[in-house]
Structures are given as C-alpha cells and as structure tokens.
XYZ file of C-alpha atoms in Angstrom:
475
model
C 123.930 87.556 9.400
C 122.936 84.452 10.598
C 119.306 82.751 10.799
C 118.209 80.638 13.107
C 120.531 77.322 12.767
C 123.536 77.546 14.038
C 126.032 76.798 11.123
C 130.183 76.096 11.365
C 130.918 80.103 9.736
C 134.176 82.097 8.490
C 132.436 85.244 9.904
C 133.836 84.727 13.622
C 137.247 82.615 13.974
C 138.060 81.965 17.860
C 141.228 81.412 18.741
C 143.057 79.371 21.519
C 144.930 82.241 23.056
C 140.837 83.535 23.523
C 140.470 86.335 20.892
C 137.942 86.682 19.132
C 138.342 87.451 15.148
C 134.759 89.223 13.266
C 135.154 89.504 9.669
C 132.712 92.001 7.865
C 132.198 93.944 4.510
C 132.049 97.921 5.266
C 130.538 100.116 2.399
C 132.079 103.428 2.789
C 129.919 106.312 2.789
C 130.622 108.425 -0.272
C 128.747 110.930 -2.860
C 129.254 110.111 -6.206
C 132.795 108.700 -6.617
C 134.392 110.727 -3.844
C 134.332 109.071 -0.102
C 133.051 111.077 2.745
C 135.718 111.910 4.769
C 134.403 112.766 8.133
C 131.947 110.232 7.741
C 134.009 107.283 7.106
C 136.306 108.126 9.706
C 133.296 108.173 12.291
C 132.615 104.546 10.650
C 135.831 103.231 10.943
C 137.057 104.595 14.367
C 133.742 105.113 16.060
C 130.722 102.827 14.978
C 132.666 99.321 13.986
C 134.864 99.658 17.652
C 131.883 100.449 19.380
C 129.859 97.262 18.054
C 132.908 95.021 18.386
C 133.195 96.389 22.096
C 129.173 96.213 23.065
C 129.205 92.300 20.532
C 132.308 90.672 21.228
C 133.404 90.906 24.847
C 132.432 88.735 27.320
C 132.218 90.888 30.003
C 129.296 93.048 27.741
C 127.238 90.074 27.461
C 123.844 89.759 29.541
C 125.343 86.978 31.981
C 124.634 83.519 31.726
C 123.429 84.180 27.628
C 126.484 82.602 26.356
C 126.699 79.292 28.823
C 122.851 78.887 27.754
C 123.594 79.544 24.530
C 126.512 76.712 24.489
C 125.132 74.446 27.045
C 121.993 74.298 24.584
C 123.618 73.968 21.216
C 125.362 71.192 22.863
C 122.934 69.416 24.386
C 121.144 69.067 20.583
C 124.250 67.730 19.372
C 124.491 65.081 21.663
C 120.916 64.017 20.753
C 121.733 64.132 17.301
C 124.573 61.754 17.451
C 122.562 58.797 19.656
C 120.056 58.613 17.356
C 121.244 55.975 15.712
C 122.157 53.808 18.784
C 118.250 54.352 20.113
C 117.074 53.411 16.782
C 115.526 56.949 16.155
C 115.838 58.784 12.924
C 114.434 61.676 14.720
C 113.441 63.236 17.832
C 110.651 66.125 18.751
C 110.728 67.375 22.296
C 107.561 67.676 24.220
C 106.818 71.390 24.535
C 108.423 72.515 20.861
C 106.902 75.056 19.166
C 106.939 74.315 15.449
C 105.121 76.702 13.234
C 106.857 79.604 12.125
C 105.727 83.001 12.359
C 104.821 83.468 8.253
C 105.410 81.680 4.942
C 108.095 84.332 4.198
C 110.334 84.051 8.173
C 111.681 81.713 9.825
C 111.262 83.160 13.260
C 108.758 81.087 15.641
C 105.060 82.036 15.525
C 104.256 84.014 18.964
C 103.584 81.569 21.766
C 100.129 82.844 21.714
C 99.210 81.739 18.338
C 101.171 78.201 18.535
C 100.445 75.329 20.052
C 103.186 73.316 21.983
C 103.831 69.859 20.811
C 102.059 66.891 22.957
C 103.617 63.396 23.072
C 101.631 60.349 22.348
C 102.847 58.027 24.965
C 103.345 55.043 22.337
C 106.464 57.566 21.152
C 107.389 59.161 24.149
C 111.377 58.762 25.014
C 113.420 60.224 27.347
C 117.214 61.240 27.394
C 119.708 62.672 30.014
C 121.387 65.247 28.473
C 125.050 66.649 29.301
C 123.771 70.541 30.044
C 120.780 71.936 31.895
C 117.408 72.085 29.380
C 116.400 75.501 30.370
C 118.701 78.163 31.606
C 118.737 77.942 35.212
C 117.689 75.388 35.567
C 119.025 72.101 36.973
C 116.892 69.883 35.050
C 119.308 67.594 33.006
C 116.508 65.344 31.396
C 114.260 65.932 28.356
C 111.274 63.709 26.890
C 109.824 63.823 23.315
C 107.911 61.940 20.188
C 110.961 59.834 19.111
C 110.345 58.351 15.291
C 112.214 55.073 14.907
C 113.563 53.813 11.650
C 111.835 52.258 9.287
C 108.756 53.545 7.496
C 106.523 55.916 9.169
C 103.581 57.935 7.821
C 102.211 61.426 9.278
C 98.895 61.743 7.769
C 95.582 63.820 9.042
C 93.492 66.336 7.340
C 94.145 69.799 5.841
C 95.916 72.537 8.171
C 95.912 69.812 10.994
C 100.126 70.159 10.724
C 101.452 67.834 8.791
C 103.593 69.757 6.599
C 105.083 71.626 9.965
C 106.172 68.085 11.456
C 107.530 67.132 8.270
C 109.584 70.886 7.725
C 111.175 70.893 11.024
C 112.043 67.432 10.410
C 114.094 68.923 7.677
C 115.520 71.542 9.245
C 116.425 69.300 12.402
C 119.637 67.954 10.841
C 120.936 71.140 12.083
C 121.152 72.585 15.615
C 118.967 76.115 16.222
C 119.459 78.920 18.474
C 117.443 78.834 21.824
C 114.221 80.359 21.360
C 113.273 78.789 17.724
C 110.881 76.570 19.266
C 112.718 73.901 17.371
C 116.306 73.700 19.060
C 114.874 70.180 20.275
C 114.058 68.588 17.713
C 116.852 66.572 15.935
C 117.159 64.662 12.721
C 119.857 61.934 12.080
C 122.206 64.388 10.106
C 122.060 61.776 6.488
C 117.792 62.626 6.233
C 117.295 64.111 2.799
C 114.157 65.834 1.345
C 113.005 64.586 -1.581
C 110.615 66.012 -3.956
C 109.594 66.424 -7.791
C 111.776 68.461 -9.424
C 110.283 69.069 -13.383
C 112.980 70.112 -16.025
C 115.809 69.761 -13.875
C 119.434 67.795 -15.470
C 120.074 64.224 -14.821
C 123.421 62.370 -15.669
C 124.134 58.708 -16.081
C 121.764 57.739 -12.662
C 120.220 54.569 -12.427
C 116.719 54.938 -11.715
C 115.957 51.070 -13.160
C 114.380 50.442 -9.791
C 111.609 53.102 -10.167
C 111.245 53.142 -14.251
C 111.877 50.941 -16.572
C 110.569 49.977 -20.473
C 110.477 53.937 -21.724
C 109.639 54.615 -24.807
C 111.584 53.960 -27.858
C 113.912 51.606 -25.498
C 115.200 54.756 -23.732
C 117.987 53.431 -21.124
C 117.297 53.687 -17.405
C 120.065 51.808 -15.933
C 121.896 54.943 -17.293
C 119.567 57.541 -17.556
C 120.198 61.427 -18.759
C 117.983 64.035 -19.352
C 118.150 67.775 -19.793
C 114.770 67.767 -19.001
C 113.796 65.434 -16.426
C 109.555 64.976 -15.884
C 108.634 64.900 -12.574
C 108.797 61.018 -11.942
C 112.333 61.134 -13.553
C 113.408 64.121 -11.622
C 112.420 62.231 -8.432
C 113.472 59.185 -9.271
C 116.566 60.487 -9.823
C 116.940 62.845 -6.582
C 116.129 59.534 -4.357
C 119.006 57.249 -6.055
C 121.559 60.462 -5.981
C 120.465 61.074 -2.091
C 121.533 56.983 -1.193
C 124.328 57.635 -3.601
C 125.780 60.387 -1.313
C 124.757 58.187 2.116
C 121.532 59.090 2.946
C 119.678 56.841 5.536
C 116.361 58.934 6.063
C 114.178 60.117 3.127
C 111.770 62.779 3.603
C 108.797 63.328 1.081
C 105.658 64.859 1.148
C 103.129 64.109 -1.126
C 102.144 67.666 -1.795
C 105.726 67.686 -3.689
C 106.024 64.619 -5.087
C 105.054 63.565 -8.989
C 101.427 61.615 -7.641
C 102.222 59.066 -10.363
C 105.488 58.278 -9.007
C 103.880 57.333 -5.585
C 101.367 55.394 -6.631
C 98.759 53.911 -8.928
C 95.492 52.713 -7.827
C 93.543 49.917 -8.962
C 91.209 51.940 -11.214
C 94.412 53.193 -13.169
C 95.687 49.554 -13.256
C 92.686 48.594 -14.742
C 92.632 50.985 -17.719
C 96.290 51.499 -18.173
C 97.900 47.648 -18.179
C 101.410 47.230 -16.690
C 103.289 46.982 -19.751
C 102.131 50.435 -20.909
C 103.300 51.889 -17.582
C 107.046 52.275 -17.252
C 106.995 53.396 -13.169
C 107.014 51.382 -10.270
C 105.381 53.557 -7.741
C 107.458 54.619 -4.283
C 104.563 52.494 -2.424
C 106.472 49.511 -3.818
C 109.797 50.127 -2.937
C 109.416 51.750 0.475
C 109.489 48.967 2.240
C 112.446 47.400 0.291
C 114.699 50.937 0.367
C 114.399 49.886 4.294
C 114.505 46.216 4.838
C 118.021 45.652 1.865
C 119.340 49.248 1.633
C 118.533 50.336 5.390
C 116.832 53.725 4.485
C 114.050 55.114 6.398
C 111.155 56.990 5.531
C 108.848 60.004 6.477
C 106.260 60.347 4.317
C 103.401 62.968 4.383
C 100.459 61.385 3.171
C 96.907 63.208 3.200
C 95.127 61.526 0.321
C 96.305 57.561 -0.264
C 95.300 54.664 2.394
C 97.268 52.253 0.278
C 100.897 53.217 2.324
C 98.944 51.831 5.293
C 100.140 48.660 4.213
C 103.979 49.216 4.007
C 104.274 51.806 6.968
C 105.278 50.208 10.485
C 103.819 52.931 12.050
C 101.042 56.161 11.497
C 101.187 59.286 13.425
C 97.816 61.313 12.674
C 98.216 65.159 13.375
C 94.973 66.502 14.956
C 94.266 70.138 15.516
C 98.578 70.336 15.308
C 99.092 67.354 17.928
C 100.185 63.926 16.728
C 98.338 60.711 17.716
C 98.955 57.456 17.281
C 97.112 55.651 14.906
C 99.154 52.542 14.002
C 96.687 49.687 15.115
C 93.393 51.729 13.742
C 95.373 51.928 10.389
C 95.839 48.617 10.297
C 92.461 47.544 11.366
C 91.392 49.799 8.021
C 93.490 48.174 6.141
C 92.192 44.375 6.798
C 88.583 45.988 6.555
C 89.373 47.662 3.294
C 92.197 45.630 1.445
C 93.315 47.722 -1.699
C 92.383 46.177 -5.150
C 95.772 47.299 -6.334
C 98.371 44.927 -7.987
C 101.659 44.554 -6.970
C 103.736 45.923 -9.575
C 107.244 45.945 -8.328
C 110.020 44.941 -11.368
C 112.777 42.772 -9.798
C 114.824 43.762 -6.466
C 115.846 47.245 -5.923
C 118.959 47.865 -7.278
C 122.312 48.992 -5.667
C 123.016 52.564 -6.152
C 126.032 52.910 -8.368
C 128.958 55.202 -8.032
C 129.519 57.479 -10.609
C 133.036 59.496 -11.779
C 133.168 62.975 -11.907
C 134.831 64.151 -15.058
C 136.958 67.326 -13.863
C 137.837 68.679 -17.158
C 133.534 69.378 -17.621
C 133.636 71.779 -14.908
C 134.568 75.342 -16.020
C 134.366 78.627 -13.605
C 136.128 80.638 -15.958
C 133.922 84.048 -17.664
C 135.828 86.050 -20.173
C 139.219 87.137 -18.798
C 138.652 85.659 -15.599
C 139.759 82.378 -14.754
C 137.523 82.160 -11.532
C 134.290 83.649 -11.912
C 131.790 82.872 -9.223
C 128.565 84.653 -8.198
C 125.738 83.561 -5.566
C 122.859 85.858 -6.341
C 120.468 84.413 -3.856
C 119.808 81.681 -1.752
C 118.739 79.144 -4.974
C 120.852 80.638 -7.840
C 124.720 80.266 -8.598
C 126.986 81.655 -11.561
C 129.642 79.460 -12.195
C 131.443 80.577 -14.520
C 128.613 81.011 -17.700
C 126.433 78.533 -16.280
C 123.314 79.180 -13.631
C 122.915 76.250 -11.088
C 119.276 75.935 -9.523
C 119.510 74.826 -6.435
C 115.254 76.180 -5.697
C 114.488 72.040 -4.553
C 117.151 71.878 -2.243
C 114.734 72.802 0.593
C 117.245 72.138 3.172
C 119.685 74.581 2.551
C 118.870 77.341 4.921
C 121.519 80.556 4.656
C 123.415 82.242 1.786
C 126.661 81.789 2.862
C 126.215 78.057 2.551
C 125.369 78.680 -1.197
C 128.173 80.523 -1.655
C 130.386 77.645 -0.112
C 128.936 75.415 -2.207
C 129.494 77.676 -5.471
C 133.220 77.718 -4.100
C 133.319 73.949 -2.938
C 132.538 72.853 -6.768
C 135.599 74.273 -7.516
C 137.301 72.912 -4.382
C 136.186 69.417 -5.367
C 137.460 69.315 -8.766
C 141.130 68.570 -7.033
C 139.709 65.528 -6.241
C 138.295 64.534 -9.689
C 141.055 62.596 -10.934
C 141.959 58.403 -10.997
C 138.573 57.596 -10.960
C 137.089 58.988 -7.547
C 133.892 59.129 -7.242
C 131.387 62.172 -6.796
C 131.021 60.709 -3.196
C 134.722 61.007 -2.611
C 135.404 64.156 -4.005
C 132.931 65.291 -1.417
C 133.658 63.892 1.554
C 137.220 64.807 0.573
C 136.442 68.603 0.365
C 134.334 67.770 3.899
C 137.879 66.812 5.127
C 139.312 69.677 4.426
C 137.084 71.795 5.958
C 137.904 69.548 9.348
C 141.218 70.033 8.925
C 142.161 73.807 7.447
C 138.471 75.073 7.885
C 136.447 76.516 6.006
C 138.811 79.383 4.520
C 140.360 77.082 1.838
C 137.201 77.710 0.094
C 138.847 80.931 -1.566
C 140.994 80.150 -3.615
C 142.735 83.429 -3.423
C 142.452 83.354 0.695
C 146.173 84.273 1.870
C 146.734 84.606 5.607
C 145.473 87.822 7.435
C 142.890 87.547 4.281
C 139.031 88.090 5.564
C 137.176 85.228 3.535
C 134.074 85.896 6.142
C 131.128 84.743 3.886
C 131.366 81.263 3.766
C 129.018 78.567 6.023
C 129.338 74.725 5.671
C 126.634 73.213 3.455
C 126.326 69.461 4.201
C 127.954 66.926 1.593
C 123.959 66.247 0.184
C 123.487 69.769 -1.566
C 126.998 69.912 -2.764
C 126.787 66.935 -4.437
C 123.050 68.192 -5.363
C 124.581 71.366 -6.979
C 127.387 69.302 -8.832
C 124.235 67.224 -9.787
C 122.600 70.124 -11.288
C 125.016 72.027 -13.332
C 124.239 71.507 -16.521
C 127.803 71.288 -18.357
C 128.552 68.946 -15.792
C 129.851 64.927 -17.063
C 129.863 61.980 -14.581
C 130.475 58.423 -15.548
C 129.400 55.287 -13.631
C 131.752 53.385 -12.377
C-alpha cells in the first residue's frame, strides 16, 4: 500500500489497450497446514473480484477524483521541472499545510491544529500551471515562498518550525497525493539530506576538502573506515551526494556532527589549527556554491556565524517564515565573529570511483540470490545487513526492496571501469525503458513482480555505499 508520495510502482501496470493490471499477495485462509476450502473459494471468487470491481473501474469511481487526482500530480511535476530555469531549488505554496499529524504518520495534522503557510512577499512567486489548482475550479495560477539557489538559512527559535520547512523540503523531490498539505511544495529532484551518520562504512572517498592532517598521517584524499565518526561519516555523505549529481544539500544542525559545522573563536583559541584536522561546513558553503554549483538549506538554531556566508535568512515565527536577510546582516556588521578563517586550499573535485563487481555477493547457502527487506532501513543481501536508517528520504518499502534488487541489477554494469555513477544511472535506464519489472531477476512474462517502487539514483548509490563487503576504486 502506498503512502502519501506518489511513486512509479509494479503494483498497477496500465496498459494502452486501457486495462488495468493489480498485482497482490493473497494469504490463503487455512488451519494448521490444511487450506480452508469454502473460505478460500469465497476469497478468491468473491472478495478479490469484488474489490477489483468497486477499485479499478472507472465508472465506480466518485467522478471527477481521478482527473483531480491526475490534473494535480501533474501540475507538481511541471513545477518541479522549471525550477531550475526560475533559479529556485524549491518551491512552498501559499496555503500548504506542513506538519504532520504525529512523529510516528505521515498523514497531515487536522486543519484545525495546523497552521497554513504565509508568504513573505520578498519570496513570493507565482506560476501558471497546466491543470486547475483545486478541483473545480478554474483557477490555473498558484503563488508560494520560492527559495533560490545559493545558500539560504531557516533559523528561529525552538518549536517555531524549522525542522517542518526543512522535512517537507525533503520529501518535496517527490510528488504527493492531494490532500497531504504538501502536494505543492516541490524540491529540484538532485536535493539530498545530509546528516551525521556515526559508525557507518566509508570506501576510498575523498573528503580532503573537509579533513585533512589525521592522526598518524591517516590518508584523506582516499579515505576508508569501517567506522566512520560523525565528522567523517558526514564528510563523506556530502562528497558521495555531489558524486552521484546532487545540486541541493539539505542539513540540519540538529543532525549534523557540531564540530563539523563549525568552530568558534573560543575553540580556536585553545585548540590551534594544526591540532584540528576539520575544516568546518561554514567554510566551504559558500565555495560548494560559487565552483561546484551546489546549493544549500541549512537549519540553523544556535550559530550566527553562517550569517556571513548565507545570501539569504528566512526566520520561522510561530510556524510562518519571515524574512530576515537585511536584519541578519545588520547583526553581523554589529557583531563581526572573532573566528579565523580556516579553510585548507580550494575545494576539491569530487572523484569518480569504480565499482568492483566481483565484491558484491547475494548468494546465502544454497541459494544463489538471496535477498530480504525486513523494514523500511534494513536489507539482507545475501549474509550482509545494509543500514539504510540515515537515508531520511526514502519514504516506502517497496523502494527498499528495489534498491535491495537494483544492487544486484547494477552489478551488470560493473565492468571496464564504469563508475558507481554509471552503473546507476544505467540501471535508471532500464527502468525507463523495460520498467521496473527487470528488477526480478526471475520475473518471466505473465509473472506478478508487484512489490517494487523506484528509489531515486541517491539512495541506491547510498545503499551500494553502505554495504560493508562492498570495494570501489577511484578512478
């Protein structure tokens, strides 16, 4: 069953000629080892006809549910895809409802307990879209908060909403249903959420721009780990995010390793620069943008000193944002930082690195294939777990099983040197072009492969990132 994005699925196929395909797992009513006859038959010839009759024919649906349902799907699509072309890494419609009804669902909070998003007008934008915004309706044209690239910061005080902006943000790189409160707000579809990750695996990445001078001459042009800190770890998940094409990072510092954002001047003072092997995020922010072109949203409750790199500061009070670029930079003449610059050479340029195919193994025992999602975070492949618990933008269980079944998938590609980047976008090609049932690799035709949803080409490559057995060269 689906939650409330809207994914690419090999539950429904539709065809041309106009029917309609649902593919389903049926546990047959039985006591002990022995089915129940009369019941299964009621099942089989009764129950599943009379929900594909009441759930798949037009003529049974409520009418004008599946235009709206269409018309609005599309019409956050085609937001999506002129972000770039506005200069937008984002979009939030005026009127959105973005909290969600508890820590544990993703359904929207009741309308009387949210409060709808407000526009500051220094943000406000306003697109014609293709399909009506509300069903009914005429109304073709829709204003919101539109974040531009570069380097912005959402900051305000505790339980104002800044975590809420920032977490539909992440979501927003997909569309939602109508009714989340969030089907209008869209990300560009390359943002990636970053965050600390302690004790996760880290092979051959170069994270020379953020650390440098370890201990014991430890390499960081070519750094591993089995057991990454939390600097490392996000170090490491930035540089394997640009790797894979990403050209909008989203942290928040609630997350994030503190001394791999920044160090004030107090710390300076007591621990000198050649004792202290990280250059904070603060000094690179800027950079990623201006020589890499990678944007940034940072959540930032508790550190003035990103007042100097951001271009702009959106303050969340009492869940509304405000503008508060020119007061932010009226603080920071008033208060200049005592920090010290401590940035070590130019950023460098993300390397590729090579896949070795012959390091990935799904074979258990007797079984040559042996694949198990357990929950959303967790995959067996073959004897090895994969963690996937930081990949806070993967959203359904059937895209973790896809990806458990797309490491495989990609391993056809991990030969004459291409690169983890290739591999994946070639398995992405596939999908365009057979869909998403070449993901089983014992799918014949008339086979029901029907839990499978596309995960985007960032937490594939994330997975492949994170299994453990897993070797990758740089090229």
């Amino acid at each position: 069953a689906g939650g409330q994005e809207v994914l690419e699925r090999t539950a429904v196929v539709v065809e041309e000629e106009g029917w309609v395909e649902a593919r389903l797992y049926v546990g047959l009513p039985a006591d002990g080892r022995r089915i129940l006859g009369r019941e299964a038959w009621m099942l089989l010839c009764q129950t599943l006809p009379e929900i594909a009759d009441a759930g798949l024919r037009w003529a049974n649906q409520p009418e004008g549910v599946g235009e709206y349902f269409v018309d609005c799907v599309e019409n956050q699509e085609f937001i999506r895809s002129h972000l770039d072309e506005l200069g937008l890494v984002a979009f939030l419609a005026e009127g959105s409802l973005l909290p969600r009804a508890s820590g544990v669902s993703d359904l929207p909070m009741q309308k009387d307990g949210a409060v709808p998003l407000s526009i500051p007008d220094a943000f406000r934008v306003s697109l014609e879209l293709p399909n009506p915004v509300r069903e009914g309706a005429p109304k073709k044209r829709i204003t919101g908060m539109g974040i531009p690239k570069g380097v912005t910061l959402i900051v305000g005080g505790g339980y104002h909403g800044k975590s809420t902006v920032l977490q539909a943000l992440e979501r927003g790189v997909y569309p939602h249903v109508p009714g989340d409160g969030r089907e209008y707000v869209a990300t560009t579809r390359d943002a990636v959420k970053i965050r600390a990750e302690d004790r996760r695996r880290v092979e051959n990445v170069d994270i020379s721009g953020f650390i440098t001078n370890l201990p014991f001459g430890r390499d960081t042009l070519s750094f591993c780990s089995d057991d990454a800190s939390g600097s490392t770890s996000q170090a490491a998940n930035i540089i394997e995010a640009i790797e894979m094409g990403a050209t909008l990072l989203l942290l928040d510092e609630d997350t994030s390793a503190t001394n791999f954002m920044v160090r004030d001047a107090r710390m300076q003072a007591l621990v000198q620069r050649e004792s202290e092997p990280i250059t904070p995020f603060l000094e690179r922010v800027r950079e990623l943008y201006e020589t890499l072109g990678v944007s940034t949203v940072l959540v930032m409750g508790g550190c003035g000193d990103y007042f100097d790199a951001a271009d702009r500061v959106i303050m969340m009070g009492e869940y509304q944002p405000l503008d508060r670029t020119a007061e932010s930079r009226r603080v920071a003449a008033d208060l200049p930082t005592l920090r010290k610059t401590e940035r070590a050479g130019k950023f460098p340029t993300a390397h590729s690195r090579i896949p070795r195919a012959n390091s990935f193994d799904a074979s258990h025992g007797k079984r040559d294939v042996k694949i198990d999602v357990r929950n959303l975070w967790t995959i067996l492949f073959g004897r090895e777990l994969i963690d996937l618990r930081a990949l806070e933008q993967l959203v359904d269980h059937s895209q973790t099983r896809a990806i458990g079944y797309g490491i495989l998938l990609a391993t056809r590609f991990m030969e004459g040197g291409c690169t983890l980047r290739g591999a994946v976008e070639k398995v992405g090609t596939l999908f365009d072009e057979e869909g998403l049932d070449v993901l089983d690799p014992h799918y014949q035709p008339g086979g029901h492969p029907g839990d499978f949803a596309r995960p985007r080409r960032y937490e594939l490559a994330a997975a492949i990132n994170r299994l453990r057995s897993a070797r990758l060269d740089q090229a």
